[in-house]
Amino acid sequence: MTDGAALGAGLARGEERLERTGRWNGVYGLALVATAVGILVGTPVVILAGLAGVGFAAYSRFTDAPDPALAVERHVSDTDPDPGDTVRVTLTVTNESGATLPDLRFCDDVPAGLEVVEGTARHTTALRPGKRASIAYEFEAVRGRHEFDSLTVVTRDLSGASRRVSRQATDRSTVVCRPRYDERSVPLGDLATQLTGSRPVSATGEGLAFHSLREYRTGDSLASIDWNRFAKDGALATRRFDQPRTVKVVLLVDARRPAYVTAAGDRRPGVDVCAHAAGALVGGLTDGGCHVGLAALSPRSLWLPPASGRTHRERLLDALTTDEAFGWRPPESATDDGFDRLRSQLPGDAQVVFCSPFVDDRAVDVARALDARGHDVTVASPDVTATDSAYRRLAGTERRLRLDECRRTGIPVVEWSEGDGGGGTRSARPSDASPQSDRAVATDGGGAGWR
Amino acid sequence: MNARRALLGVGFGAVAVGVALTLRPGLVRFDFATLLTLGIWAVALVGGALAAFERLGSERTTGGGLPRAGERPDYDVPGDDLAAAVGAVGVGERDAAERDRIRERLRDAAVDALDRYEGVPPAEAEQRLVDGSWTGDSEAAALFTDVDDSPHEGVESGFDRRAERAAAAVARLRDGTDGDATARRRGGVADD
């Protein structure tokens, strides 16, 4: 990430700008004073000294930093690393401008999220025509598609009075780091489609497994009447059977700017943790026979409607890995979250699993709005708060209170933790659930798989 | 820019004086002017050297203005926004609105925490905040009780310390370690 005051900040790929450095501000005045004093005392040496200053000022005024013509070669040692692997980048810059570059500084535009762990991606040198300069550095691979496609270059003239800053386009090198997602599930609600499927829900119909008896109603099929009961007490009763249905689940990942927070020392944003949680749920829910979709709560739109099948599952995981909505750089807008757009996309019969760190009240508003719209909503929330200061502990408490507010309104909450082996549906202890909710909810001190 | 213009003005003034003295030679008879010239150049050289040292020093830390490369964005830790807001707010009347905004956030958190962890209804929790009995920490309690106690209207000294103590007290409600509140829950007496 470039800091705000850095050269090249705000330049698009291929753009350049020429700037005056202001290094020799004041030289004009000093030169004129020296000249005047020289005239005053009538000493040629002093006059010459003044004129030298005037000459230098004129030079710095009328010369510009050279426009570099550079050939850039970049070699990346591994374009498909696993998370945590170290990847080496070698960058060679050749001066093809036909003139010496007295002050050349360049910096590889390392994509956001990648941390250099060995060497440096910056270099300063003077480069004669035809000569080359090389740098090498290593970074640690993390989830995402990382594009190396530009180089920030700064040249200065000999006096340093002007500089030319550019983001030079280079050949594209793409590194894709795909994590291995766990396969986990969460307790779902009963909202289902009208389509027959494999997911047991509360609906009854034409299935095979016995569900219950109810009083006979005109129009019920004769085949569904419980004749044994009729023979026993003369009352007509209709047998009902479980009707497995197709369940649509949309995984909604909180990728708003406020979700780009991290626990102290972690340097891994909540959005990345939520993307991993959603990736684990893709596996668990598709294995459970659900049609799974994916959406980002973010100004950077992402919408994959619910579907099933191996290809669709790969598409979901690929989006979680590489889509810009879940990138390492926060979105520019802190207010727009694309929720209105999302509401128009969500099918009415879809359940929603909302993956969010719940670090602000907007997350509660979103969960409650979806619940009020008739979707069965489940919250899966990783904890990215810290405890090493009073304000950070307060933020952790506020997060807990927000989750409790969801529970009070009947929205099940799963506190998501990683690194406990993964795989399979975790048991969830139904404690601390709101009275309105009869669904299993994992909370503080819940099942071993949940935190 | 102002320094540059000032120096330019000095330069033009000096030239004018020089031209005048050229037209009236002998106005200055001693060698003071030569010494002045040397002095000006000495000052210029020293200034240039200092600028060069500063430039060299800054290059070591910022890479000559090049972007930071290969570093992850500096993500905030939840709660740091409030810490920064408290740190930036002043004690004077001008910042009273900002202090009230921070106080409201802490008040909401305290009421919710009392409701959730102590079973205190919101109305009663509000009353406890007003009378300061919601916590055993008098500094934390003072954030909500001593708002208008300052002898100077709109001035509130010690706000940052009280806000931090209040934040800690709210967090302790969740942990169940706030002495006064715990004692009330047990029907006993606070031990701190």
XYZ file of C-alpha atoms in Angstrom:
643
model
C 0.000 0.000 0.000
C 1.277 3.427 -0.799
C 1.073 6.084 1.855
C -0.719 9.278 1.149
C 2.369 11.453 0.718
C 4.286 8.972 -1.404
C 5.383 9.847 -4.900
C 3.243 8.145 -7.475
C 0.197 8.099 -5.204
C -2.896 8.729 -7.269
C -1.218 7.939 -10.581
C -2.921 5.373 -12.775
C -0.951 2.721 -14.595
C 0.829 4.383 -17.533
C 0.440 7.940 -16.195
C 3.233 10.350 -15.343
C 3.649 13.861 -14.029
C 6.468 16.392 -13.858
C 6.976 18.242 -10.586
C 9.229 21.036 -9.315
C 10.932 19.996 -6.107
C 11.511 23.507 -4.787
C 14.938 22.420 -3.622
C 16.673 25.625 -4.769
C 14.081 28.087 -3.556
C 15.943 31.157 -2.342
C 18.915 30.735 -4.634
C 17.641 33.570 -6.801
C 17.630 35.982 -3.871
C 21.038 34.936 -2.618
C 22.515 35.261 -6.102
C 21.097 38.727 -6.519
C 22.359 39.799 -3.098
C 25.833 38.513 -3.904
C 25.803 40.317 -7.246
C 24.664 43.526 -5.628
C 27.318 43.377 -2.966
C 29.891 42.624 -5.637
C 28.888 45.733 -7.502
C 28.924 47.650 -4.224
C 32.482 46.759 -3.371
C 33.621 46.641 -6.979
C 35.216 43.215 -6.514
C 35.125 41.014 -9.650
C 35.424 37.774 -7.631
C 32.317 38.549 -5.651
C 30.418 39.524 -8.795
C 31.471 36.231 -10.378
C 30.293 34.343 -7.315
C 26.914 36.031 -7.637
C 26.742 35.273 -11.336
C 27.511 31.626 -10.622
C 24.474 31.554 -8.372
C 22.371 33.216 -11.051
C 23.580 30.619 -13.553
C 22.715 27.759 -11.240
C 19.283 29.174 -10.603
C 18.694 29.575 -14.335
C 19.813 25.988 -14.975
C 17.493 24.586 -12.385
C 14.712 26.725 -13.791
C 14.978 25.727 -17.416
C 15.901 22.018 -17.235
C 13.494 19.191 -16.606
C 13.983 15.739 -15.203
C 14.763 13.240 -17.977
C 12.006 11.166 -19.472
C 13.235 7.619 -18.938
C 12.804 4.858 -21.487
C 13.170 1.724 -19.437
C 12.896 -1.927 -20.291
C 11.567 -3.882 -17.343
C 11.830 -7.597 -16.833
C 10.139 -9.261 -13.896
C 10.495 -12.886 -12.937
C 8.273 -14.494 -10.319
C 9.470 -17.820 -8.961
C 6.006 -19.310 -8.304
C 2.695 -18.139 -9.731
C 0.545 -20.694 -7.894
C 1.828 -20.797 -4.333
C 0.103 -22.114 -1.253
C -0.642 -19.708 1.590
C 2.498 -19.032 3.589
C 4.853 -19.997 0.777
C 7.712 -17.624 0.033
C 7.813 -16.321 -3.536
C 10.895 -14.621 -5.020
C 10.595 -11.728 -7.445
C 13.531 -10.541 -9.537
C 13.202 -7.206 -11.300
C 15.644 -5.902 -13.882
C 15.489 -2.377 -15.279
C 17.500 -1.393 -18.360
C 18.091 2.198 -19.432
C 17.075 2.436 -23.093
C 16.704 6.194 -23.198
C 20.121 6.874 -24.795
C 21.125 9.301 -22.046
C 22.416 8.914 -18.530
C 19.813 8.991 -15.813
C 21.688 10.744 -13.005
C 19.087 10.013 -10.353
C 16.796 7.056 -10.973
C 14.561 5.638 -8.264
C 12.128 2.838 -8.840
C 9.827 0.732 -6.766
C 7.949 -2.380 -7.784
C 4.222 -1.958 -7.267
C 3.737 -4.907 -4.941
C 0.016 -5.732 -4.753
C -1.785 -4.933 -1.522
C -1.802 -7.751 0.979
C 1.625 -9.116 0.087
C 4.347 -8.513 2.635
C 7.991 -8.451 1.621
C 9.860 -10.698 4.040
C 13.310 -10.623 2.433
C 15.075 -7.951 0.378
C 13.500 -4.722 -0.800
C 11.253 -3.759 -3.684
C 12.885 -0.276 -4.000
C 16.111 0.878 -5.533
C 17.987 4.143 -6.163
C 20.813 4.436 -8.652
C 22.394 6.394 -11.538
C 22.117 4.497 -14.793
C 24.114 5.055 -17.982
C 22.611 4.199 -21.390
C 22.302 0.457 -21.941
C 23.118 -0.387 -18.355
C 20.788 -2.340 -16.094
C 19.966 -2.493 -12.423
C 18.363 -5.425 -10.634
C 16.598 -5.989 -7.368
C 15.261 -9.159 -5.782
C 12.839 -9.604 -2.951
C 10.636 -12.272 -1.443
C 7.065 -12.066 -0.242
C 4.796 -14.374 1.696
C 1.817 -15.638 -0.293
C -1.685 -14.969 0.988
C -5.167 -15.600 -0.371
C -5.975 -13.741 -3.564
C -5.129 -12.994 -7.156
C -2.172 -10.645 -7.110
C -1.295 -8.754 -10.281
C 2.161 -7.311 -10.808
C 1.738 -4.962 -13.733
C 3.467 -1.671 -13.025
C 6.512 0.026 -11.596
C 6.737 3.417 -9.924
C 9.673 5.335 -11.395
C 11.102 8.679 -10.295
C 13.848 10.517 -12.206
C 15.468 13.816 -11.266
C 17.710 16.191 -13.161
C 21.254 16.817 -12.054
C 20.312 19.754 -9.850
C 17.340 17.964 -8.331
C 15.113 20.909 -9.136
C 12.537 18.807 -10.964
C 11.404 15.220 -10.866
C 9.351 13.068 -13.171
C 7.095 10.535 -11.472
C 5.468 7.770 -13.466
C 3.765 4.444 -13.053
C 5.221 2.524 -15.941
C 3.195 -0.347 -17.323
C 5.064 -3.634 -17.343
C 4.291 -7.112 -18.538
C 1.689 -8.664 -16.298
C 2.691 -11.348 -13.819
C -0.156 -12.967 -11.923
C 0.186 -14.866 -8.693
C -2.891 -16.775 -7.523
C -2.851 -18.160 -4.010
C -5.751 -20.516 -3.313
C -6.262 -21.576 0.280
C -7.688 -24.968 1.142
C -10.985 -24.146 2.735
C -12.451 -26.223 5.537
C -15.851 -27.795 5.087
C -18.188 -26.678 7.798
C -21.840 -25.912 8.241
C -24.134 -23.883 10.440
C -27.649 -24.526 11.703
C -30.124 -23.396 9.061
C -33.734 -22.306 9.289
C -36.761 -23.897 7.712
C -37.213 -21.550 4.784
C -37.079 -23.646 1.635
C -38.053 -23.564 -1.995
C -41.051 -25.451 -3.390
C -38.681 -27.804 -5.184
C -38.155 -31.297 -3.895
C -34.644 -31.775 -2.662
C -32.605 -33.544 -0.059
C -32.762 -31.096 2.822
C -35.140 -32.080 5.658
C -37.303 -29.117 6.596
C -40.575 -28.726 8.466
C -42.613 -29.034 5.288
C -44.707 -32.174 4.782
C -45.819 -33.796 1.588
C -45.033 -36.757 -0.587
C -41.938 -38.086 1.111
C -41.350 -41.554 2.571
C -40.522 -40.903 6.229
C -43.541 -40.618 8.535
C -43.974 -37.151 10.010
C -47.297 -36.917 11.900
C -51.043 -37.466 11.859
C -53.680 -34.843 11.475
C -57.432 -34.779 11.196
C -58.772 -35.819 7.802
C -59.776 -32.968 5.535
C -61.953 -33.228 2.458
C -59.780 -33.787 -0.558
C -57.044 -35.724 1.207
C -55.889 -38.704 -0.764
C -57.425 -42.021 0.254
C -53.943 -43.491 0.199
C -52.890 -41.125 2.967
C -55.659 -42.127 5.397
C -54.543 -44.099 8.429
C -56.917 -47.065 8.141
C -55.557 -48.752 11.251
C -56.613 -45.794 13.327
C -60.015 -45.757 11.592
C -60.469 -49.453 12.457
C -59.462 -48.806 16.049
C -61.584 -45.772 16.964
C -63.544 -44.934 13.841
C -61.897 -41.537 13.311
C -60.424 -40.558 9.980
C -56.877 -39.282 10.167
C -54.402 -38.370 7.460
C -50.790 -39.476 7.605
C -48.225 -36.824 6.765
C -44.736 -37.512 5.513
C -41.537 -35.506 5.571
C -41.004 -33.585 2.377
C -37.318 -32.902 1.792
C -36.935 -29.687 -0.128
C -34.268 -27.762 -1.904
C -32.842 -25.041 0.306
C -31.213 -21.950 -1.131
C -28.559 -20.325 0.988
C -26.811 -17.084 0.150
C -23.500 -16.516 1.906
C -23.286 -12.798 2.542
C -19.756 -11.631 3.336
C -19.315 -8.312 5.093
C -16.656 -6.583 2.983
C -17.492 -2.986 3.838
C -14.706 -0.596 4.777
C -15.502 -0.910 8.527
C -14.900 -4.672 8.261
C -11.263 -4.025 7.339
C -10.126 -4.194 10.946
C -7.838 -6.624 12.621
C -6.949 -7.919 16.036
C -3.699 -6.410 17.290
C -0.595 -8.033 15.880
C -2.565 -10.093 13.398
C -2.515 -7.744 10.387
C -5.178 -9.898 8.796
C -8.404 -8.012 8.142
C -11.792 -9.263 9.247
C -12.805 -9.494 5.598
C -10.186 -12.186 5.011
C -11.401 -14.168 8.021
C -14.987 -13.855 6.798
C -13.977 -14.982 3.298
C -12.378 -18.086 4.806
C -15.528 -18.721 6.851
C -17.665 -18.434 3.728
C -15.292 -20.761 1.891
C -15.715 -23.373 4.603
C -19.491 -22.978 4.436
C -19.485 -23.434 0.652
C -18.101 -26.918 1.154
C -20.296 -27.830 4.105
C -23.550 -26.541 2.665
C -23.119 -27.887 -0.853
C -22.300 -31.279 0.650
C -25.520 -30.918 2.633
C -27.516 -30.585 -0.574
C -28.113 -26.837 -0.465
C -28.084 -24.505 -3.425
C -25.492 -21.964 -2.415
C -24.996 -18.404 -3.626
C -22.528 -15.692 -2.709
C -22.793 -11.956 -2.220
C -20.588 -9.189 -0.894
C -21.890 -6.455 1.352
C -19.647 -3.888 -0.220
C -19.606 -1.052 -2.724
C -17.632 -3.482 -4.880
C -20.440 -5.594 -6.236
C -20.349 -9.375 -6.225
C -23.396 -11.570 -6.780
C -23.468 -15.266 -7.645
C -27.051 -16.605 -7.466
C -27.709 -19.867 -5.621
C -27.063 -23.008 -7.605
C -25.583 -26.411 -7.150
C -23.031 -28.624 -8.821
C -19.295 -29.020 -8.818
C -18.656 -26.265 -11.339
C -20.725 -23.804 -9.349
C -18.914 -24.752 -6.163
C -15.575 -24.050 -7.851
C -16.929 -20.727 -9.072
C -17.907 -19.763 -5.546
C -14.510 -20.665 -4.114
C -12.752 -18.885 -6.957
C -14.755 -15.723 -6.263
C -13.923 -15.895 -2.557
C -10.274 -16.285 -3.442
C -9.811 -13.780 -6.215
C -12.672 -11.312 -6.416
C -11.787 -7.679 -5.814
C -14.698 -7.385 -3.363
C -12.689 -9.467 -0.902
C -9.333 -7.891 -1.730
C -6.798 -6.698 0.797
C -7.319 -3.022 0.131
C -10.463 -1.509 1.691
C -13.046 0.059 -0.613
C -12.852 3.825 -0.978
C -16.390 4.494 0.188
C -17.044 4.193 3.900
C -20.794 4.746 3.591
C -22.039 2.810 0.563
C -22.411 -0.908 1.229
C -24.509 -1.998 -1.750
C -27.306 -3.271 0.480
C -30.106 -1.847 -1.673
C -28.671 -3.611 -4.696
C -28.380 -6.812 -2.698
C -32.016 -6.728 -1.603
C -33.126 -6.611 -5.215
C -30.962 -9.633 -6.022
C -31.834 -11.931 -3.128
C -34.494 -14.537 -4.004
C -37.424 -14.402 -1.599
C -37.037 -18.072 -0.674
C -33.319 -17.863 0.133
C -31.828 -18.192 3.576
C -28.883 -15.949 4.382
C -25.733 -16.772 6.318
C -24.176 -13.434 7.179
C -20.412 -13.596 7.760
C -19.395 -10.428 9.560
C -17.061 -9.371 12.378
C -19.892 -7.197 13.768
C -17.674 -4.281 14.629
C -20.346 -1.664 14.007
C -24.087 -1.237 14.335
C -24.683 -1.407 10.605
C -24.105 -5.163 10.697
C -27.029 -5.514 13.134
C -29.203 -3.333 10.906
C -28.447 -5.527 7.892
C -29.176 -8.782 9.732
C -32.425 -7.435 11.130
C -33.520 -5.974 7.795
C -33.003 -9.319 6.063
C -34.827 -11.110 8.863
C -37.714 -8.674 8.639
C -37.886 -9.304 4.899
C -38.658 -12.956 5.573
C -35.280 -14.559 5.045
C -34.036 -17.018 7.622
C -30.807 -15.348 8.722
C -27.893 -16.963 10.527
C -24.922 -14.925 11.678
C -21.414 -16.400 11.521
C -19.098 -13.943 13.234
C -15.350 -14.211 13.728
C -13.934 -12.226 16.623
C -11.339 -9.692 15.461
C -11.269 -7.618 18.624
C -8.339 -7.262 21.007
C -8.022 -6.909 24.755
C -4.829 -4.952 25.312
C -6.394 -1.555 26.035
C -9.560 -0.233 27.616
C -10.999 0.956 24.305
C -10.237 -2.314 22.568
C -11.887 -4.261 25.372
C -14.863 -1.943 25.054
C -15.048 -2.698 21.315
C -15.102 -6.407 22.171
C -17.933 -5.818 24.613
C -19.874 -3.780 22.064
C -19.509 -6.617 19.565
C -20.916 -9.083 22.091
C -23.833 -6.777 22.751
C -24.573 -6.546 19.025
C -24.580 -10.311 18.706
C -26.900 -10.533 21.703
C -29.207 -8.063 20.040
C -29.407 -10.406 17.055
C -30.136 -13.338 19.336
C -32.894 -11.397 21.061
C -34.618 -10.894 17.720
C -34.433 -14.587 16.934
C -31.405 -14.592 14.669
C -29.096 -17.508 15.469
C -25.484 -16.545 16.006
C -22.452 -18.735 15.500
C -19.177 -17.362 16.820
C -16.745 -18.464 14.196
C -13.280 -19.678 15.058
C -10.580 -21.075 12.854
C -7.750 -23.509 13.286
C -9.596 -26.259 15.071
C -9.158 -28.870 12.431
C -12.076 -28.061 10.177
C -14.261 -30.551 8.493
C -17.835 -31.497 9.025
C -20.722 -29.929 10.774
C -19.953 -28.865 14.293
C -22.251 -29.538 17.170
C -23.810 -26.467 18.582
C -25.156 -26.152 22.065
C -28.530 -24.429 22.121
C -27.832 -22.029 24.928
C -28.500 -18.365 25.333
C -30.878 -18.447 22.418
C -33.776 -16.110 22.386
C -37.116 -17.570 23.442
C -38.474 -16.918 19.961
C -35.864 -19.046 18.334
C -36.150 -22.798 18.511
C -33.105 -23.366 16.359
C -29.784 -24.604 17.650
C -27.470 -21.745 18.406
C -23.832 -21.852 19.383
C -22.798 -19.173 21.795
C -20.098 -18.480 24.353
C -18.858 -21.760 25.717
C -20.914 -23.723 23.220
C -19.907 -26.905 21.454
C -16.240 -27.751 21.174
C -16.137 -26.636 17.585
C -17.400 -23.185 18.316
C -16.025 -20.393 20.366
C 6.911 30.446 -0.786
C 6.847 33.412 1.600
C 10.520 32.901 2.515
C 11.363 32.745 -1.166
C 9.599 36.017 -1.875
C 11.252 37.649 1.117
C 14.677 36.584 -0.079
C 13.874 37.805 -3.551
C 12.868 41.159 -2.089
C 16.091 41.344 -0.137
C 17.987 40.557 -3.315
C 16.277 43.260 -5.337
C 16.791 45.739 -2.518
C 20.450 44.900 -2.329
C 20.805 45.353 -6.093
C 19.149 48.741 -5.861
C 21.500 49.786 -3.080
C 24.421 48.450 -5.073
C 23.428 50.402 -8.158
C 23.017 53.543 -6.063
C 26.439 53.115 -4.540
C 27.902 52.497 -7.965
C 26.536 55.827 -9.104
C 27.895 57.468 -5.926
C 31.219 55.711 -5.385
C 32.880 56.165 -2.076
C 29.664 56.060 -0.076
C 31.010 53.020 1.752
C 34.751 53.335 2.474
C 35.513 50.346 4.631
C 35.620 46.655 3.759
C 32.429 45.834 5.621
C 30.681 44.923 2.361
C 33.175 42.196 1.570
C 32.694 40.749 5.028
C 28.945 40.919 4.524
C 29.246 39.028 1.240
C 31.307 36.337 2.815
C 28.854 36.133 5.694
C 25.917 35.686 3.363
C 27.675 32.914 1.486
C 28.629 31.263 4.763
C 25.017 31.321 5.881
C 23.970 29.910 2.511
C 26.499 27.103 2.745
C 25.485 26.182 6.276
C 21.821 26.215 5.263
C 22.572 24.050 2.254
C 24.507 21.594 4.400
C 21.651 21.359 6.893
C 19.176 20.780 4.078
C 21.410 18.063 2.647
C 21.636 16.313 6.014
C 17.899 16.516 6.435
C 17.405 15.130 2.953
C 19.771 12.246 3.575
C 18.023 11.465 6.840
C 14.599 11.489 5.257
C 15.742 9.189 2.475
C 16.706 6.601 5.004
C 13.193 6.508 6.390
C 10.952 7.171 3.401
C 12.929 5.834 0.493
C 13.178 9.250 -1.131
C 9.415 9.605 -1.290
C 8.901 6.324 -3.080
C 5.803 4.390 -2.086
C 5.969 1.888 0.718
C 6.197 -1.416 -1.062
C 5.436 -4.862 0.235
C 3.712 -3.724 3.390
C 0.168 -4.595 4.262
C -2.282 -1.749 4.755
C -2.396 -0.527 8.343
C -5.732 -1.900 9.433
C -7.260 -0.438 12.571
C -7.969 -2.524 15.628
C -11.592 -2.172 16.805
C -11.699 0.476 19.494
C -8.783 2.481 18.152
C -11.168 4.903 16.467
C -12.645 5.799 19.838
C -9.206 6.051 21.418
C -8.134 8.428 18.648
C -11.287 10.505 19.039
C -10.751 10.825 22.791
C -7.089 11.663 22.265
C -7.931 14.402 19.787
C -10.715 16.062 21.699
C -9.861 19.135 23.772
C -11.124 20.279 27.138
C -12.525 23.581 25.914
C -16.002 24.671 24.907
C -15.180 24.300 21.236
C -14.944 20.511 21.595
C -17.982 20.129 23.846
C -20.109 18.623 21.060
C -17.473 16.024 20.247
C -17.105 15.154 23.929
C -20.875 14.698 24.156
C -20.801 12.400 21.141
C -18.157 10.228 22.776
C -20.027 10.319 26.076
C -23.212 9.163 24.311
C -21.433 6.197 22.791
C -20.075 5.180 26.182
C -23.440 5.793 27.799
C -25.190 3.503 25.272
C -22.580 0.810 25.807
C -22.881 1.080 29.581
C -26.697 0.893 29.536
C -26.669 -2.098 27.191
C -24.004 -3.849 29.249
C -25.881 -3.262 32.505
C -29.003 -4.632 30.876
C -27.288 -7.659 29.398
C -24.820 -8.630 32.097
C -26.432 -7.257 35.264
C -30.074 -7.646 34.343
C -30.717 -3.964 35.034
C -33.605 -2.543 32.977
C -32.532 0.350 30.720
C -34.427 3.003 32.677
C -32.792 1.943 35.938
C -29.431 1.691 34.223
C -29.791 5.279 33.045
C -30.545 6.309 36.626
C -27.458 4.498 37.878
C -25.352 6.369 35.378
C -26.835 9.644 36.570
C -26.170 8.932 40.243
C -22.839 7.215 39.581
C -23.717 3.905 41.217
C -23.223 1.788 38.113
C -19.561 1.181 38.840
C -17.184 1.173 41.774
C -14.731 3.342 39.842
C -15.402 6.948 40.816
C -13.373 8.308 37.885
C -15.470 6.304 35.438
C -18.684 7.313 37.154
C -17.694 10.981 36.993
C -17.866 10.906 33.193
C -21.660 10.949 33.482
C -22.162 12.699 36.811
C -19.776 15.664 36.681
C -20.586 16.972 33.222
C -21.626 20.449 34.366
C -19.507 20.715 37.499
C -16.700 22.744 35.949
C -16.305 26.315 37.258
C -15.832 27.420 33.646
C -18.790 26.797 31.363
C -18.079 24.301 28.578
C -14.676 23.379 29.986
C -14.212 19.781 31.097
C -10.812 18.820 32.369
C -9.818 15.186 32.743
C -12.255 14.028 30.095
C -9.790 11.670 28.434
C -8.930 9.947 31.721
C -12.587 9.553 32.688
C -13.534 8.242 29.255
C -10.818 5.614 29.379
C -11.834 4.535 32.876
C -15.481 4.369 31.779
C -14.536 2.212 28.782
C -12.659 -0.122 31.090
C -15.581 -0.221 33.523
C -18.024 -1.183 30.754
C -15.680 -3.948 29.646
C -15.478 -5.169 33.251
C -19.277 -5.498 33.341
C -18.964 -8.128 30.648
C -16.262 -9.916 32.601
C -18.249 -9.644 35.815
C -15.256 -8.160 37.594
C -16.561 -4.706 38.436
C -16.405 -4.663 42.202
C -19.389 -2.512 43.001
C -21.642 -4.085 40.426
C -20.630 -7.604 41.476
C -21.340 -6.793 45.106
C -24.797 -5.513 44.232
C -25.501 -8.666 42.293
C -24.571 -10.738 45.342
C -26.402 -8.441 47.679
C -23.162 -7.660 49.490
C -20.791 -4.747 49.801
C -18.230 -3.658 47.292
C -14.730 -4.631 48.293
C -12.795 -2.002 46.381
